[in-house]
Short mmCIF file of C-alpha atoms in Angstrom, two decimals:
data_model
loop_
_atom_site.label_atom_id
_atom_site.label_comp_id
_atom_site.label_asym_id
_atom_site.label_seq_id
_atom_site.Cartn_x
_atom_site.Cartn_y
_atom_site.Cartn_z
CA MET E 1 -84.18 -11.82 -70.57
CA ARG E 2 -87.31 -13.87 -71.28
CA VAL E 3 -90.85 -12.72 -70.46
CA LEU E 4 -93.96 -14.92 -70.51
CA ILE E 5 -97.14 -12.87 -70.99
CA LEU E 6 -100.40 -14.76 -70.55
CA ALA E 7 -102.64 -11.68 -70.57
CA PRO E 8 -104.22 -9.86 -73.51
CA PHE E 9 -101.62 -7.29 -74.54
CA ALA E 10 -101.52 -4.44 -77.04
CA HIS E 11 -99.44 -5.33 -80.12
CA SER E 12 -97.78 -1.93 -80.16
CA VAL E 13 -96.49 -2.47 -76.63
CA LEU E 14 -95.40 -6.03 -77.40
CA ASP E 15 -93.39 -4.75 -80.37
CA ARG E 16 -91.67 -2.23 -78.13
CA MET E 17 -90.82 -4.86 -75.53
CA LYS E 18 -89.48 -7.26 -78.14
CA GLN E 19 -86.75 -4.77 -78.99
CA GLN E 20 -85.02 -5.55 -75.70
CA LEU E 21 -86.64 -8.74 -74.39
CA ASP E 22 -87.43 -12.27 -75.53
CA VAL E 23 -91.22 -12.10 -75.28
CA ILE E 24 -93.49 -15.15 -75.32
CA HIS E 25 -97.10 -14.02 -75.66
CA GLU E 26 -99.85 -16.59 -75.05
CA ASN E 27 -103.08 -14.68 -74.42
CA TRP E 28 -105.33 -16.87 -72.25
CA MET E 29 -108.35 -15.48 -74.10
CA ASP E 30 -106.95 -17.04 -77.29
CA THR E 31 -105.70 -20.31 -75.81
CA LYS E 32 -108.87 -20.67 -73.67
CA ARG E 33 -106.86 -22.20 -70.84
CA LEU E 34 -105.16 -21.24 -67.61
CA LEU E 35 -101.89 -22.77 -66.44
CA SER E 36 -101.75 -25.05 -63.42
CA SER E 37 -99.13 -24.53 -60.72
CA GLN E 38 -97.18 -27.49 -62.08
CA GLU E 39 -97.16 -26.00 -65.59
CA PHE E 40 -95.97 -22.65 -64.23
CA VAL E 41 -93.10 -24.29 -62.37
CA ARG E 42 -92.07 -26.44 -65.32
CA ARG E 43 -92.07 -23.60 -67.84
CA ILE E 44 -90.34 -21.08 -65.59
CA GLN E 45 -87.59 -23.51 -64.74
CA GLU E 46 -87.11 -25.29 -68.07
CA GLN E 47 -87.46 -22.22 -70.29
CA ASP E 48 -85.59 -19.88 -67.92
CA ILE E 49 -88.42 -17.33 -67.54
CA PRO E 50 -87.75 -14.81 -64.76
CA ILE E 51 -90.67 -12.49 -65.61
CA VAL E 52 -94.28 -13.68 -65.83
CA VAL E 53 -97.35 -11.55 -66.55
CA VAL E 54 -100.87 -12.90 -65.99
CA GLU E 55 -104.42 -11.63 -65.97
CA ALA E 56 -106.68 -14.53 -65.00
CA ASP E 57 -104.22 -17.29 -64.06
CA PHE E 58 -103.94 -18.35 -60.42
CA VAL E 59 -100.40 -18.24 -59.07
CA GLN E 60 -100.24 -20.15 -55.81
CA ARG E 61 -97.60 -20.81 -53.14
CA GLU E 62 -96.21 -23.86 -54.96
CA VAL E 63 -95.04 -21.68 -57.85
CA PHE E 64 -92.99 -19.39 -55.61
CA GLN E 65 -91.59 -22.33 -53.67
CA LYS E 66 -90.57 -24.49 -56.63
CA ALA E 67 -89.63 -21.93 -59.30
CA PRO E 68 -86.59 -20.05 -57.96
CA ARG E 69 -85.91 -18.60 -61.45
CA LEU E 70 -89.02 -16.42 -61.09
CA LYS E 71 -88.01 -12.86 -60.19
CA PHE E 72 -91.05 -10.73 -61.12
CA LEU E 73 -94.80 -11.36 -61.34
CA GLY E 74 -97.10 -8.91 -63.14
CA VAL E 75 -100.89 -8.99 -62.82
CA CYS E 76 -102.90 -7.11 -65.45
CA ARG E 77 -105.75 -6.15 -63.16
CA ALA E 78 -106.32 -4.07 -60.05
CA ASP E 79 -107.13 -6.83 -57.57
CA VAL E 80 -104.71 -9.67 -57.04
CA VAL E 81 -107.00 -12.11 -55.24
CA GLN E 82 -105.82 -15.05 -57.37
CA ILE E 83 -102.19 -14.50 -56.38
CA ASP E 84 -100.61 -15.77 -53.15
CA VAL E 85 -98.99 -12.43 -52.40
CA ALA E 86 -97.83 -13.58 -48.96
CA ALA E 87 -95.87 -16.45 -50.55
CA ALA E 88 -94.42 -14.10 -53.16
CA THR E 89 -93.29 -11.75 -50.41
CA GLU E 90 -91.70 -14.58 -48.43
CA HIS E 91 -89.64 -15.47 -51.48
CA GLY E 92 -88.75 -11.87 -52.30
CA ILE E 93 -90.76 -11.74 -55.54
CA PRO E 94 -92.25 -8.33 -56.42
CA VAL E 95 -95.90 -8.49 -57.46
CA VAL E 96 -96.98 -5.62 -59.73
CA ASN E 97 -100.57 -4.82 -60.68
CA THR E 98 -102.35 -2.30 -62.92
CA PRO E 99 -104.75 -0.27 -60.74
CA ALA E 100 -107.58 1.62 -62.43
CA ARG E 101 -106.74 0.07 -65.82
CA ASN E 102 -110.45 -0.25 -66.63
CA ALA E 103 -111.90 2.56 -64.50
CA VAL E 104 -112.95 4.64 -67.50
CA ALA E 105 -114.47 1.63 -69.26
CA VAL E 106 -116.57 0.57 -66.26
CA ALA E 107 -117.63 4.15 -65.57
CA GLU E 108 -118.82 4.65 -69.14
CA LEU E 109 -120.75 1.37 -69.13
CA THR E 110 -122.31 2.37 -65.80
CA VAL E 111 -123.63 5.62 -67.25
CA GLY E 112 -124.81 3.68 -70.29
CA LEU E 113 -126.74 1.29 -68.04
CA MET E 114 -128.33 4.23 -66.23
CA LEU E 115 -129.50 5.69 -69.54
CA SER E 116 -130.69 2.27 -70.71
CA LEU E 117 -132.87 1.95 -67.61
CA LEU E 118 -134.19 5.50 -67.66
CA ARG E 119 -134.96 5.54 -71.41
CA ARG E 120 -135.74 1.80 -71.83
CA ILE E 121 -133.26 1.57 -74.68
CA PRO E 122 -133.01 -2.28 -74.88
CA ALA E 123 -136.82 -2.63 -74.95
CA ALA E 124 -137.06 0.10 -77.59
CA HIS E 125 -134.49 -1.69 -79.73
CA ASP E 126 -136.40 -4.96 -79.38
CA MET E 127 -139.64 -3.26 -80.37
CA VAL E 128 -138.18 -2.01 -83.63
CA SER E 129 -135.95 -4.99 -84.50
CA SER E 130 -138.69 -7.57 -83.86
CA GLY E 131 -141.20 -5.79 -86.09
CA LYS E 132 -143.56 -4.95 -83.20
CA TRP E 133 -143.55 -1.21 -83.96
CA ALA E 134 -146.80 -0.98 -85.88
CA ASP E 135 -148.40 2.25 -84.65
CA PRO E 136 -146.06 5.19 -85.37
CA THR E 137 -147.05 6.97 -82.13
CA ASP E 138 -147.53 4.00 -79.78
CA ALA E 139 -143.96 3.99 -78.46
CA TYR E 140 -144.08 7.69 -77.67
CA PHE E 141 -146.82 7.05 -75.10
CA HIS E 142 -145.96 3.57 -73.81
CA MET E 143 -142.16 3.83 -73.71
CA ARG E 144 -141.88 7.28 -72.21
CA GLY E 145 -138.88 7.36 -69.89
CA SER E 146 -137.06 9.74 -67.59
CA GLU E 147 -133.96 11.92 -67.88
CA LEU E 148 -130.69 11.55 -66.04
CA TRP E 149 -130.57 15.35 -65.89
CA ARG E 150 -130.59 16.59 -62.30
CA ARG E 151 -131.24 13.14 -60.86
CA THR E 152 -129.72 12.24 -57.50
CA VAL E 153 -127.20 9.46 -58.00
CA GLY E 154 -125.70 7.58 -55.05
CA ILE E 155 -122.28 5.99 -55.52
CA VAL E 156 -121.31 3.15 -53.18
CA GLY E 157 -117.51 3.11 -53.11
CA PHE E 158 -115.53 6.17 -54.15
CA GLY E 159 -112.40 4.62 -55.55
CA ALA E 160 -111.03 4.98 -59.08
CA ILE E 161 -114.23 3.83 -60.80
CA GLY E 162 -116.61 5.69 -58.50
CA ARG E 163 -114.71 8.93 -59.17
CA GLN E 164 -114.84 8.41 -62.93
CA VAL E 165 -118.60 7.89 -62.69
CA ALA E 166 -118.95 11.10 -60.69
CA ARG E 167 -116.96 13.06 -63.28
CA ARG E 168 -119.27 11.91 -66.07
CA LEU E 169 -122.43 12.73 -64.15
CA VAL E 170 -121.35 16.37 -63.94
CA ALA E 171 -122.34 16.76 -67.60
CA PHE E 172 -125.89 15.70 -66.69
CA GLU E 173 -126.04 18.23 -63.84
CA SER E 174 -126.80 15.31 -61.53
CA THR E 175 -126.68 15.63 -57.76
CA VAL E 176 -124.03 13.10 -56.76
CA VAL E 177 -123.69 11.65 -53.26
CA ALA E 178 -121.27 8.94 -52.20
CA TYR E 179 -120.66 6.49 -49.39
CA ASP E 180 -117.11 5.39 -48.65
CA PRO E 181 -115.79 5.19 -45.07
CA TYR E 182 -112.20 5.45 -46.33
CA VAL E 183 -112.58 8.71 -48.28
CA GLY E 184 -113.00 12.06 -46.58
CA SER E 185 -115.76 14.56 -47.30
CA GLU E 186 -113.28 17.22 -48.46
CA GLU E 187 -111.80 14.85 -51.03
CA MET E 188 -115.28 14.11 -52.37
CA LYS E 189 -116.20 17.78 -52.36
CA GLU E 190 -113.37 18.50 -54.82
CA LEU E 191 -115.37 16.53 -57.41
CA GLY E 192 -118.67 18.12 -56.45
CA VAL E 193 -119.79 15.08 -54.48
CA ALA E 194 -121.41 15.09 -51.04
CA LYS E 195 -120.46 12.40 -48.52
CA VAL E 196 -123.46 10.71 -46.90
CA GLU E 197 -124.19 7.67 -44.77
CA LEU E 198 -125.31 4.60 -46.66
CA ASP E 199 -128.86 4.40 -45.29
CA GLU E 200 -129.46 8.05 -46.13
CA MET E 201 -128.13 7.46 -49.65
CA MET E 202 -130.50 4.55 -50.17
CA LYS E 203 -133.44 6.75 -49.15
CA GLN E 204 -132.72 9.85 -51.21
CA SER E 205 -131.15 8.55 -54.43
CA ASP E 206 -132.95 8.12 -57.74
CA ILE E 207 -130.18 5.76 -58.87
CA ILE E 208 -127.81 3.68 -56.74
CA THR E 209 -124.62 2.43 -58.40
CA VAL E 210 -122.16 0.07 -56.72
CA HIS E 211 -118.39 0.45 -57.17
CA CYS E 212 -116.70 -1.23 -54.22
CA THR E 213 -114.62 -4.39 -54.22
CA THR E 214 -115.48 -7.65 -52.51
CA THR E 215 -114.03 -7.69 -48.99
CA PRO E 216 -115.27 -9.14 -45.68
CA GLU E 217 -116.60 -5.66 -44.88
CA THR E 218 -118.55 -5.24 -48.14
CA VAL E 219 -120.09 -8.70 -48.59
CA GLY E 220 -123.84 -8.23 -48.12
CA LEU E 221 -123.42 -4.48 -47.63
CA ILE E 222 -126.56 -3.79 -49.69
CA SER E 223 -128.89 -5.91 -47.59
CA ALA E 224 -132.62 -6.57 -47.85
CA ARG E 225 -133.19 -3.90 -45.21
CA ARG E 226 -131.24 -1.32 -47.18
CA LEU E 227 -132.98 -2.21 -50.43
CA SER E 228 -136.30 -1.62 -48.67
CA LEU E 229 -135.22 2.00 -48.09
CA MET E 230 -135.13 2.80 -51.81
CA LYS E 231 -137.81 4.85 -53.54
CA PRO E 232 -140.30 2.89 -55.68
CA THR E 233 -139.16 5.07 -58.61
CA ALA E 234 -135.44 4.39 -58.04
CA PHE E 235 -133.05 2.24 -60.07
CA PHE E 236 -130.14 0.05 -58.98
CA VAL E 237 -126.96 -0.52 -61.03
CA ASN E 238 -124.29 -3.08 -60.19
CA ALA E 239 -121.14 -3.29 -62.33
CA ALA E 240 -118.85 -4.11 -59.40
CA SER E 241 -119.54 -7.25 -57.39
CA ALA E 242 -122.51 -9.58 -57.01
CA TYR E 243 -121.43 -10.37 -53.45
CA VAL E 244 -121.85 -6.80 -52.22
CA VAL E 245 -125.61 -7.10 -52.78
CA ASP E 246 -128.16 -9.54 -51.38
CA GLU E 247 -129.06 -10.76 -54.86
CA ASP E 248 -132.11 -12.77 -53.72
CA ALA E 249 -133.52 -9.73 -51.95
CA LEU E 250 -132.85 -7.55 -54.99
CA ILE E 251 -134.66 -9.99 -57.28
CA GLN E 252 -137.59 -9.99 -54.88
CA VAL E 253 -137.98 -6.20 -54.79
CA LEU E 254 -137.75 -6.16 -58.59
CA LYS E 255 -140.43 -8.84 -58.87
CA GLU E 256 -142.72 -6.92 -56.56
CA ARG E 257 -141.94 -3.61 -58.35
CA ARG E 258 -140.82 -2.03 -55.07
CA ILE E 259 -138.10 -0.33 -57.14
CA ALA E 260 -138.37 0.73 -60.78
CA GLY E 261 -135.62 -1.48 -62.17
CA ALA E 262 -132.01 -2.61 -62.09
CA ALA E 263 -129.02 -3.22 -64.35
CA PHE E 264 -126.53 -6.02 -63.81
CA ASP E 265 -123.08 -6.56 -65.28
CA VAL E 266 -121.96 -8.95 -62.51
CA TYR E 267 -123.55 -12.14 -61.22
CA LYS E 268 -122.84 -14.82 -58.62
CA ASN E 269 -123.06 -17.40 -61.38
CA TRP E 270 -121.68 -16.53 -64.77
CA PRO E 271 -122.56 -17.37 -67.38
CA VAL E 272 -126.05 -16.94 -65.91
CA LYS E 273 -127.92 -20.24 -65.80
CA VAL E 274 -130.95 -20.57 -68.05
CA ASP E 275 -133.26 -21.12 -65.07
CA ASP E 276 -131.98 -18.11 -63.12
CA PRO E 277 -134.95 -16.02 -61.91
CA ILE E 278 -133.17 -12.85 -63.03
CA LEU E 279 -133.89 -13.82 -66.66
CA LYS E 280 -137.63 -13.69 -66.05
CA LEU E 281 -137.65 -10.10 -64.87
CA GLU E 282 -138.96 -7.44 -67.25
CA ASN E 283 -137.55 -4.40 -65.42
CA VAL E 284 -133.86 -5.22 -65.79
CA VAL E 285 -131.00 -4.57 -68.20
CA LEU E 286 -128.43 -7.38 -68.34
CA THR E 287 -124.90 -7.29 -69.78
CA PRO E 288 -122.42 -10.21 -69.75
CA HIS E 289 -119.69 -8.87 -67.43
CA ILE E 290 -118.24 -6.50 -70.03
CA GLY E 291 -117.54 -3.52 -67.77
CA GLY E 292 -113.82 -3.46 -68.49
CA ALA E 293 -113.94 -5.00 -71.95
CA THR E 294 -112.48 -2.23 -74.11
CA ASP E 295 -109.42 -1.99 -76.35
CA GLU E 296 -108.33 1.02 -74.33
CA SER E 297 -108.29 -1.01 -71.09
CA VAL E 298 -105.94 -3.54 -72.69
CA LEU E 299 -103.70 -0.78 -74.03
CA ARG E 300 -103.67 0.91 -70.63
CA HIS E 301 -102.68 -2.19 -68.65
CA SER E 302 -100.12 -3.11 -71.33
CA GLN E 303 -98.43 0.27 -71.06
CA MET E 304 -98.52 0.25 -67.26
CA MET E 305 -97.06 -3.25 -67.04
CA ALA E 306 -94.36 -2.67 -69.67
CA ALA E 307 -93.27 0.53 -67.92
CA ASP E 308 -92.91 -1.27 -64.58
CA ILE E 309 -91.00 -4.16 -66.15
CA GLU E 310 -88.61 -1.62 -67.67
CA ARG E 311 -88.20 0.06 -64.27
CA PHE E 312 -87.50 -3.33 -62.67
CA LEU E 313 -84.84 -4.16 -65.27
CA ARG E 314 -83.15 -0.82 -64.60
CA GLY E 315 -83.05 -1.62 -60.90
CA GLU E 316 -85.75 0.93 -60.10
CA ARG E 317 -88.75 0.33 -57.87
CA PRO E 318 -91.89 -0.53 -59.91
CA ARG E 319 -94.57 2.12 -59.59
CA ASN E 320 -97.45 -0.28 -58.91
CA LEU E 321 -95.75 -2.60 -56.45
CA VAL E 322 -98.29 -4.58 -54.41
CA ASN E 323 -95.78 -5.86 -51.83
CA PRO E 324 -93.33 -2.96 -51.29
CA GLN E 325 -91.66 -4.77 -48.41
CA VAL E 326 -89.72 -6.92 -50.92
CA TRP E 327 -88.00 -3.89 -52.42
CA LYS E 328 -84.58 -3.25 -50.93
#
């Protein structure tokens, strides 16, 4: 049984799989290329590859129509927006994903961004590394920050990542509130989180952090009106989706200092263009979309995917089946 893996994959898991499978591993982050639909069809058919695992590749209807040898498609990520799941279902192909594979990684970066904003860590580093620290006491007065301790943090979206953020904020004795119309107040209460309406969250929070996916319901959710509700001392963190926020409005309130600052790990254009107005702001912390970029995330999705491939080969239902209607 041959398996084509185009995602980054832990070597320890690959070694385990190779004991029972013919594994072809071509990490797209090494090859720097994604396969076209025609290449998928050709390789699946000519090389007799029934199992394909991707991370960033797009798998469209043509692949499912023209590659009848394909029997299983794995996606090493939580969302499967680049996969034509409807076409896979029509052709009886199970699509398996790896939900919450990077939840811990994104949550930890989120807390790191909060601390970076509150304590001005990037600016402090620049002061020392650039040789601008001349007066031994100057930074103590001019770079004085705030503590995360007992701050009110509002979480927009209480899925896997939002919950991991909430768990970590417990150590700071933060007051955590969350907005998510699909999660009940009792479920939030179990983690010490209070459910609130979004407008109320925007008004009362010292930090707002976004952790919801891009859907028709969430696009533009954090509008100019909602940003205007924030305290002038509040911070905004987005490590989820640039499309959930009115980015132009956010840049404007940052320019006018109507909020204290913001941290971005996601952008509508990435890499960020050199003339992007976000690069001219002094009250921001910017990271290059590295929320889920940890070795542990790769190990986690590798283990999850390998386990579901093994279940599939034993005739058992994969645990993380996106289209359960194909399983009979």
